[in-house]
Short mmCIF file of C-alpha atoms in Angstrom, two decimals:
data_model
loop_
_atom_site.label_atom_id
_atom_site.label_comp_id
_atom_site.label_asym_id
_atom_site.label_seq_id
_atom_site.Cartn_x
_atom_site.Cartn_y
_atom_site.Cartn_z
CA MET A 1 -3.71 21.15 -59.84
CA PRO A 2 -4.81 18.45 -62.26
CA GLY A 3 -8.34 17.23 -62.59
CA THR A 4 -11.37 18.78 -61.01
CA VAL A 5 -11.75 19.87 -57.41
CA PRO A 6 -15.27 19.58 -56.02
CA LYS A 7 -16.91 22.55 -54.32
CA PHE A 8 -17.56 22.31 -50.60
CA GLY A 9 -20.37 19.88 -49.90
CA SER A 10 -20.29 18.44 -53.39
CA PRO A 11 -20.45 14.64 -53.68
CA GLU A 12 -18.08 14.75 -56.67
CA ILE A 13 -14.72 12.99 -56.35
CA TRP A 14 -11.46 14.67 -57.30
CA THR A 15 -9.79 12.78 -60.15
CA LEU A 16 -6.50 13.02 -61.99
CA GLU A 17 -6.58 13.77 -65.70
CA ASP A 18 -5.82 10.99 -68.17
CA ASP A 19 -2.55 12.53 -69.41
CA VAL A 20 -0.60 12.22 -66.14
CA ALA A 21 3.20 12.45 -66.49
CA PRO A 22 5.22 9.21 -66.29
CA VAL A 23 5.62 7.89 -62.76
CA ARG A 24 9.01 8.22 -61.10
CA GLN A 25 10.33 7.84 -57.59
CA LYS A 26 12.84 9.57 -55.31
CA MET A 27 14.18 8.67 -51.89
CA ALA A 28 16.12 10.53 -49.22
CA ARG A 29 16.78 10.59 -45.51
CA LEU A 30 15.89 13.47 -43.22
CA VAL A 31 18.00 13.46 -40.06
CA MET A 32 16.73 15.56 -37.17
CA GLN A 33 18.00 16.29 -33.68
CA THR A 34 15.15 16.20 -31.17
CA ASN A 35 14.63 17.77 -27.79
CA PRO A 36 13.46 15.58 -24.90
CA ARG A 37 9.74 14.76 -24.93
CA SER A 38 8.85 17.08 -27.80
CA ALA A 39 7.10 17.40 -31.13
CA VAL A 40 9.16 18.87 -33.98
CA ASN A 41 7.35 20.32 -37.00
CA ILE A 42 9.08 18.75 -40.03
CA THR A 43 6.63 19.96 -42.69
CA GLU A 44 8.84 22.62 -44.29
CA PRO A 45 12.00 20.52 -44.78
CA ILE A 46 9.87 17.81 -46.38
CA ASN A 47 8.09 20.27 -48.72
CA ARG A 48 11.48 21.79 -49.58
CA TRP A 49 12.82 18.33 -50.52
CA LEU A 50 9.72 17.66 -52.65
CA ARG A 51 10.38 20.88 -54.58
CA GLU A 52 14.09 20.03 -54.95
CA VAL A 53 13.35 16.62 -56.50
CA GLY A 54 10.62 18.03 -58.73
CA GLY A 55 7.78 16.21 -57.02
CA ARG A 56 4.35 17.00 -58.41
CA ASP A 57 1.23 14.86 -58.00
CA GLY A 58 1.84 11.56 -56.25
CA LEU A 59 2.32 9.89 -52.91
CA LEU A 60 4.88 10.59 -50.21
CA THR A 61 5.66 7.95 -47.62
CA LEU A 62 7.54 8.90 -44.45
CA PHE A 63 9.10 6.14 -42.36
CA LEU A 64 10.78 6.78 -39.01
CA ARG A 65 13.62 4.34 -38.41
CA HIS A 66 13.25 4.18 -34.60
CA THR A 67 11.07 2.42 -32.02
CA SER A 68 10.92 5.07 -29.31
CA ALA A 69 9.70 8.04 -31.37
CA SER A 70 6.83 8.45 -33.83
CA LEU A 71 5.34 10.50 -36.66
CA ALA A 72 1.98 12.26 -36.60
CA ILE A 73 -0.11 14.72 -38.55
CA GLN A 74 -1.48 17.19 -36.07
CA GLU A 75 -2.71 20.77 -35.61
CA ASN A 76 -0.11 23.41 -36.44
CA THR A 77 -1.68 26.49 -34.86
CA ASP A 78 -2.21 26.12 -31.11
CA PRO A 79 0.93 24.73 -29.38
CA ASP A 80 -1.25 23.60 -26.47
CA VAL A 81 -2.56 20.78 -28.68
CA LEU A 82 0.91 19.25 -28.87
CA LYS A 83 1.55 19.77 -25.15
CA ASP A 84 -1.76 18.08 -24.32
CA LEU A 85 -0.92 15.24 -26.72
CA LEU A 86 2.44 14.66 -25.01
CA ASP A 87 0.70 14.74 -21.60
CA ALA A 88 -1.88 12.20 -22.81
CA PHE A 89 0.91 9.87 -23.96
CA ASP A 90 2.43 10.13 -20.46
CA LEU A 91 -0.91 9.19 -18.88
CA LEU A 92 -1.26 6.17 -21.17
CA ALA A 93 2.31 4.93 -20.64
CA PRO A 94 3.83 6.44 -17.48
CA ALA A 95 7.57 6.15 -16.84
CA ASP A 96 7.06 5.35 -13.15
CA ARG A 97 5.30 2.03 -13.82
CA PRO A 98 7.47 -1.06 -13.10
CA TRP A 99 8.03 -2.13 -16.72
CA ARG A 100 9.93 -5.40 -17.38
CA HIS A 101 11.97 -3.80 -20.18
CA SER A 102 14.16 -1.13 -18.59
CA LEU A 103 17.63 -1.74 -20.07
CA GLU A 104 17.82 1.76 -21.53
CA GLY A 105 16.20 3.59 -18.62
CA PRO A 106 12.73 4.05 -17.14
CA ASP A 107 11.49 6.13 -20.10
CA ASP A 108 12.38 3.53 -22.76
CA MET A 109 9.46 1.08 -22.49
CA PRO A 110 6.90 3.90 -22.22
CA ALA A 111 8.48 5.39 -25.36
CA HIS A 112 8.00 2.08 -27.21
CA ILE A 113 4.32 2.01 -26.22
CA LYS A 114 3.81 5.64 -27.28
CA SER A 115 5.47 4.97 -30.65
CA VAL A 116 3.06 2.07 -31.25
CA LEU A 117 0.12 4.38 -30.51
CA ALA A 118 1.20 7.08 -32.97
CA GLY A 119 3.13 4.91 -35.43
CA PRO A 120 6.36 5.04 -37.41
CA SER A 121 4.98 5.86 -40.87
CA ILE A 122 2.62 8.16 -42.73
CA ALA A 123 1.46 8.19 -46.36
CA ILE A 124 0.50 11.64 -47.68
CA PRO A 125 -0.79 12.54 -51.15
CA THR A 126 1.14 15.30 -52.90
CA VAL A 127 -0.48 17.87 -55.16
CA ALA A 128 1.47 20.36 -57.27
CA GLY A 129 4.67 19.57 -55.40
CA ASN A 130 3.41 19.95 -51.82
CA MET A 131 1.95 17.60 -49.27
CA ASP A 132 -1.83 17.79 -49.53
CA LEU A 133 -2.31 18.71 -45.88
CA GLY A 134 -5.30 20.54 -44.48
CA THR A 135 -5.12 24.20 -43.46
CA TRP A 136 -4.37 23.44 -39.81
CA GLN A 137 -2.21 20.35 -40.33
CA ALA A 138 1.54 19.78 -40.08
CA VAL A 139 3.78 16.72 -39.89
CA TYR A 140 5.52 16.17 -36.57
CA LEU A 141 8.37 14.01 -35.37
CA ILE A 142 7.45 13.12 -31.79
CA GLU A 143 10.27 12.35 -29.38
CA HIS A 144 9.04 10.13 -26.56
CA ARG A 145 12.34 9.78 -24.69
CA ALA A 146 13.51 12.01 -21.82
CA GLN A 147 16.83 12.70 -23.60
CA PRO A 148 17.51 14.31 -27.00
CA HIS A 149 18.16 11.92 -29.89
CA GLN A 150 19.18 12.05 -33.51
CA ARG A 151 16.31 10.57 -35.53
CA SER A 152 16.30 9.42 -39.15
CA ILE A 153 13.25 9.51 -41.42
CA THR A 154 13.21 7.88 -44.85
CA LEU A 155 11.30 9.93 -47.45
CA HIS A 156 9.91 8.10 -50.47
CA TYR A 157 8.09 9.98 -53.23
CA ILE A 158 6.38 8.28 -56.15
CA GLY A 159 4.45 10.21 -58.74
CA GLY A 160 4.57 12.43 -61.80
#
């Protein structure tokens, strides 16, 4: 890992060294099949792609190309966290409300609202070829619809 890493509690800031490799960029698409109303851990396929393209220290942007699903960084240890998160989304945007937009079914408008709450994109620093996630963090594709879907995520890496 380049630069210096502060010790716990230290006010120092981690900095890159001056002789950083030339900046380059790579792009790809990750296509995933989802289950209804679920959260799919997509951390490993993304880290595998970063290794394949020779990613090192830089920035990874993930962009989900859909309006009824979302991306989130969330706890990767206790599966109840994800279940509770999905339940909370349902409380905030229930399918049984009389929504005006219902062309694609009663779960479509609630899915749009849930995707706005969690969002379609995430920017994650990369260090030594891996996403710089915390110990208990993973990246999830969240399916808000009541049917399975094929979802497409654009991966964009820029760095040394």
